[in-house]
Amino acid sequence: MTYHQPKIDTSPKVSDEIRKTTCYMCACRCGINVHLKGGKVAYIEGNRDHPVNRGVLCAKGSAGIMQVNAPSRLRAPLKRVGPRGSGEYEEISWDEALEIATGWLAPIREKHPEKLAFFTGRDQSQSFTSLWAQSFGTPNYAAHGGFCSVNMAAAGIYTMGGAFWEFGQPDWDHTKLFMIFGVAEDHDSNPIKMGIGKIKARGAKVIGVNPIRSGYNAVADDWVGITPGTDGLFILSLVHVLISAGKIDLDYLSRFTNAPVLLNGDETSPEFGLFLRDDDGKPLVIDRNTGKLAAFDTPGIRPDLQATHRAAGITHRPVMHHMAERYLDPQYAPEAVAERCGITPEKIHRIAAEIARVAFDEAITLDHEWTDFRGEKHATMTGRPVSFHAMRGISAHSNGFQTCRALHVLQILLGTVEVPGGFRFKPPYPKPVSAHPKPHCKVTPGAPLDGPHLGYAQGPDDLCLAEDGSAARIDKAYTWENPMSAHGLMHMVISNAHAGDPYKIDTLFMYMANMSWNSSMNTGGVIKMLTDTDENGDYVIPRIIYSDAYSSEMVAYADLILPDTTYLERHDCISLLDRPICEADAAADAIRWPVIEPDRDVRGFQSVLCDLGARLGLPAFTNADGGQKYADYADYITSHERRPGIGPLAGFRGAAGDEAGRGAPNPEQLDRYIENGGFFVNHIPEGANYYKPWNTAYQDWAVGMGIYDTPQPYIFDLYVEPLRKFQLAAEGHGDRQPPDHLRDRIKATLDPLPIWYPPFEDNHVDTSEFPVHALTQRPMAMYHSWGSQNAWLRQIHGHNPLYLPTKLWEKNGFSDGDWARVTSAHGTITVPVAHMAALNENTIWTWNAIGKRKGAWALSEDAPEATRGFLLNHLIHELLPPRGDGLRWSNSDPVTGQAAWFDLRVKIEKADAPAESQPALAPLKSPVPQGPDALQWKVGK
C-alpha cells in the first residue's frame, strides 16, 4: 500500500506587516508585535526585544485583538435626549460635541473653576490630564489611585522615596527569599511571573501572604492564609522577633536612615517629637567619632544609634530608641498576635527565623566600588538577599497606610532596600519626599490653579482648606479627615457632589471611570445620585461629560459622550513624568501609536483635550496669539516641555535625536520610537545601579537624565516627621487646628512610627452579627472592567461564584450548585457559591468586575456575566455604618483617604436559587446594538 504525505503549509504567512507598540490590556505595558493582514489586526504576540516582557505575553495581551473588534465600541459622539439612565441618545458631530462642552465649561472657568470636577480612571496619561485640569483652574482633579493602592505608594514615598510595583522591583538576579503580601494576579503579572520562575529555577523560596491561595500564592513554597486586615500586626510581630534576636542591620540603619536622628524630648515644647535640627534645618545626629552633634549628612561622620543628647535638663533620644521601646513590647510577640492574625505563633517564629537566616547568613557581596553622599568610598556592595512585594491586598484597608509603612520599615531594618538581592528602585525613583510637589488648591477665576493638584503634604500648612476651614476640594482630599491623601478620593466625588458637601458643582467630567458600576462603593446608591433631581426637577449634579471607548454601565448616565479610540488606534505616552516602564538597571519609556486607523467617528481622548483646551483658551494649550498649541496628543508628546529640555519622552531628544533625558524637542521623536520597537532604554552605569539614594554615581546619572536638576541624596524615614506634625496640631499646637471630633483619631492613627489598629468597620458593626470577611480580587485574565466583555477572555471567566472555605461551606450545609444570601450592614446579595479549601477559614471572596449590568457592553441580557455574575460593591458603602456619635465616617484610611474596600464584614446563609443573581437591576438601553451570537470576521484573503 502506498501512503501519500499530505501537503501542509507548516509556516503559513501570518501577516503582511508587523507593527510594534505597547499593550494596554493591563498596567504591565508589555511590548507587542501587532501582525496586520490587509490593514486589519490578525495576530498579537510579545516583543522579544522589549525590556518589560521580553516576548512573554499573557492571555489578556493576546486577546487585545478582541478589544479592537468589540461590538461594544462607541461609534460617534452622543448627546442625551432622554432621561439619565434611559440610554436614549442621538449621534452628533464632533464640532457640535465640542461646542456643547465648551459652552458648558467656559462660563465655569470664568467665574467658578472649582465647579468642574475632572476625574480620570485607569488611564496612563495622568501627567497630561493633570496639566489640563491645572490650566483650567479647578482644584478638583485626581485619578483612580485613591480607590486602588495609594496607601502603598504614599507609605513608600514618605518612608523611603518609592514603593513597589511601578516604583521598584525585587533583585530577581540575586534574591534568595521572596515574600509577597496581598498581591493578586492583575498587577505587574508578566514581570512577576517571569521573576518567580527565575528565582524558583535556582532554588529560591517564595512565601505568599494572602487570605486567598490563588495565582502567585498557589505557586509559593509557603502560604500564610492571614486574616484580612491583620497584615500590619503580623509584620510588626516579625519586627518584634527580629529586633529581639538582634537580626537587624545596624550599620545600614546608622548610615542610610533616620534611626540615629535625635527627637525633641521636651513634652512641654510645641516641637515635642520633631527632629532636632541645625541652623540650616538639617536633622541632627550624634557622631560616634567625636560624640558631638552633627548634621546627618556631614562628611566623615558615623551616626550613633545609641547616644542621646541632654540639654536644659531634657534628654533627646534617637529614633532607634523609640523603635526598640515600641516593638520590643510584648503586645507584638507572636503569642500575642497569632490568634487575631489567623497564624500560629510557631509559624511567625519560623518565618522570622527564615528571613533572618537568608538576610544575614546568606549575605552576598558584589565587587563594585562606589562613593556615598558623605564622600566615603566603599570597595564592595553587600546585599541581604531577601525581597518583598505587596499590592492592593494590604492597601485597601482603613489601616492600610500604617500596614504598608510597617512593611517598608521591615525591609529597611533588614537592610534589604537598594542592595544586591533586595528591593530595588526603578527610575525616576528613588526621590525624597521633599522633591515631590505639595498639593495646591488656590482658585482664581479665569486663570490656572496655583500649582499641581496632588502632592505630599508635609504638615498642616499644606492642607487644602478654604478660609473657613472647610474642604477646598470636592473629594475632601488633604483635609483633617485624610491629611496626606496623595491621590485624592475618587470614590467620594459623586456622593459629595450630590450632597453639595463641601459645595455644589456644575459639571462632572470623567474619563474611563466606570463609576456607576464596579468602580463605586454603594453602586445602587450612586446610580440614584447620578439620576436624582431637585425640587425644580433639575438634576442635582447638573451636567455629566464622559469619555470611554466602550458602552459601559457609566455611559447611560452621561449627558455628553466623547467616544475614545481603542489602544491600537491612538497615541499614548508611557512617560518618566508619569508611569514609565523602567527597570531597576535602566530608565525606559514607551509609546503607543495608531497601528490601525479607526473605522468609527472616534478620537483619542487626549487629542480631544488638546482641542477643548484651545477652545477654552487654557494657557497650557494655546499659543501667545491664542491659537491651538498642540494639534493633537502626538504633537503634545513631541513638543511639550515640562522644564527646559525635559519632555514627556526621554529618548531620541535634540535636533539630531541623539540625546537622552535632556534635550530640545525632536519633531521626529515618535518615528524614532517606532523604529526602535516603540520604546527607549538608557541603562544605569555599573556601580551606580545599587544604593541609589546615597550613591553619588547614580545621583550624577539621574541629573544627566533630567530626573533631578541637582543631586538629591537623602536618608530613609523610619520615623515620618510630617505625621508627628499633624499629631501636634491635634494636641493643640499651631495655628491650623483640626475639628474637635477628629483630634483623638488623628492622635491615634497618624503615628510617626508604624502601628496597627483594627479596621474601622470592625468598630462600626457588630462583628458577632457579621463575623465573616469578604474580599474581591482581579483575575489574571482580566484587569480593566472591559476585559470581561472580551470574546476570548469571557471563556475563562464567564461568571464569578462566591468562594467559601471548608469551615463555612460545611457549617452552612452547602453543596455544588447552591446559592447564598450574603448580608452586610449596608445591603444584601444572593449569589452562586463554590467551595475552596485553600482559603482563610473566616473569609469569602469573588473575582471583581466580572458581573455586568444587563444592556451594557453589547452583551445579551441573558449573558452569564449579567445573570450569574455579581458585584460585592452592593454590600459596601462609601460611609461607615452609624456608630451613635451623630457622624457618618468615610469608609477610608484616615491618613490617605484610600477606599477601604477590603474591610467588609458580612454574614452568610444558604438561600433558594433565584432565577439570577440579586440584586438584578433593570436592563440599560445601550447606544450601540447588541453584539452577534458569534463574533467572526475575515482578515486578509
CSV table of N, CA and C in Angstrom, one decimal, residues 620 623 629-649 653 663-670:
chain,number,residue,atom,x,y,z
A,620,ALA,N,-1.9,76.5,28.9
A,620,ALA,CA,-1.0,75.5,28.6
A,620,ALA,C,-1.3,74.9,27.2
A,623,ASN,N,-1.2,79.1,22.1
A,623,ASN,CA,0.0,79.9,21.8
A,623,ASN,C,-0.3,81.4,22.2
A,629,LYS,N,-2.2,75.2,20.6
A,629,LYS,CA,-0.8,75.0,20.7
A,629,LYS,C,-0.4,73.6,20.2
A,630,TYR,N,-1.2,72.6,20.5
A,630,TYR,CA,-0.9,71.2,20.1
A,630,TYR,C,-1.9,70.7,19.2
A,631,ALA,N,-1.6,70.3,18.0
A,631,ALA,CA,-2.5,69.9,17.0
A,631,ALA,C,-3.3,68.6,17.5
A,632,ASP,N,-2.6,67.8,18.3
A,632,ASP,CA,-3.2,66.6,18.8
A,632,ASP,C,-2.2,66.1,19.9
A,633,TYR,N,-2.5,64.9,20.4
A,633,TYR,CA,-1.7,64.4,21.5
A,633,TYR,C,-0.3,64.0,21.0
A,634,ALA,N,-0.2,63.5,19.8
A,634,ALA,CA,1.1,63.2,19.3
A,634,ALA,C,2.0,64.5,19.2
A,635,ASP,N,1.4,65.6,18.9
A,635,ASP,CA,2.1,66.9,18.8
A,635,ASP,C,2.6,67.3,20.2
A,636,TYR,N,1.7,67.1,21.2
A,636,TYR,CA,2.0,67.4,22.6
A,636,TYR,C,3.2,66.5,23.0
A,637,ILE,N,3.1,65.2,22.8
A,637,ILE,CA,4.2,64.3,23.2
A,637,ILE,C,5.6,64.8,22.7
A,638,THR,N,5.7,65.2,21.5
A,638,THR,CA,7.0,65.6,20.9
A,638,THR,C,7.3,67.1,21.3
A,639,SER,N,6.3,67.9,21.4
A,639,SER,CA,6.6,69.4,21.5
A,639,SER,C,6.6,69.9,23.0
A,640,HIS,N,5.9,69.3,23.8
A,640,HIS,CA,5.7,69.8,25.2
A,640,HIS,C,7.0,69.7,26.0
A,641,GLU,N,7.3,70.7,26.7
A,641,GLU,CA,8.5,70.7,27.7
A,641,GLU,C,7.9,71.1,29.1
A,642,ARG,N,8.1,70.1,30.0
A,642,ARG,CA,7.7,70.4,31.4
A,642,ARG,C,8.7,71.4,32.1
A,643,ARG,N,10.0,71.2,31.8
A,643,ARG,CA,11.0,72.1,32.1
A,643,ARG,C,11.9,72.2,30.8
A,644,PRO,N,12.7,73.2,30.7
A,644,PRO,CA,13.6,73.3,29.5
A,644,PRO,C,14.3,72.0,29.3
A,645,GLY,N,14.1,71.4,28.1
A,645,GLY,CA,14.9,70.2,27.8
A,645,GLY,C,14.3,68.9,28.3
A,646,ILE,N,13.2,69.0,29.1
A,646,ILE,CA,12.6,67.9,29.7
A,646,ILE,C,11.2,67.8,29.2
A,647,GLY,N,10.9,66.7,28.5
A,647,GLY,CA,9.6,66.5,27.9
A,647,GLY,C,9.0,65.1,28.3
A,648,PRO,N,7.8,64.8,27.7
A,648,PRO,CA,7.1,63.6,28.1
A,648,PRO,C,8.0,62.3,27.8
A,649,LEU,N,8.8,62.4,26.7
A,649,LEU,CA,9.6,61.2,26.4
A,649,LEU,C,11.1,61.5,26.6
A,653,ARG,N,16.0,62.7,22.0
A,653,ARG,CA,15.8,64.1,22.1
A,653,ARG,C,16.9,64.9,21.3
A,663,GLY,N,17.2,67.4,26.4
A,663,GLY,CA,17.5,67.8,25.0
A,663,GLY,C,16.3,68.5,24.4
A,664,ALA,N,16.5,69.3,23.4
A,664,ALA,CA,15.4,70.0,22.8
A,664,ALA,C,14.4,69.1,22.1
A,665,PRO,N,13.2,69.5,22.0
A,665,PRO,CA,12.2,68.7,21.3
A,665,PRO,C,12.7,68.2,19.9
A,666,ASN,N,12.4,67.0,19.6
A,666,ASN,CA,12.8,66.4,18.3
A,666,ASN,C,11.5,66.1,17.5
A,667,PRO,N,11.2,66.8,16.4
A,667,PRO,CA,10.0,66.6,15.6
A,667,PRO,C,9.8,65.2,15.1
A,668,GLU,N,10.9,64.4,15.0
A,668,GLU,CA,10.9,63.1,14.5
A,668,GLU,C,11.0,62.0,15.7
A,669,GLN,N,10.8,62.5,16.9
A,669,GLN,CA,10.9,61.6,18.0
A,669,GLN,C,10.0,60.4,18.0
A,670,LEU,N,8.8,60.5,17.6
A,670,LEU,CA,7.9,59.4,17.6
A,670,LEU,C,8.3,58.4,16.5
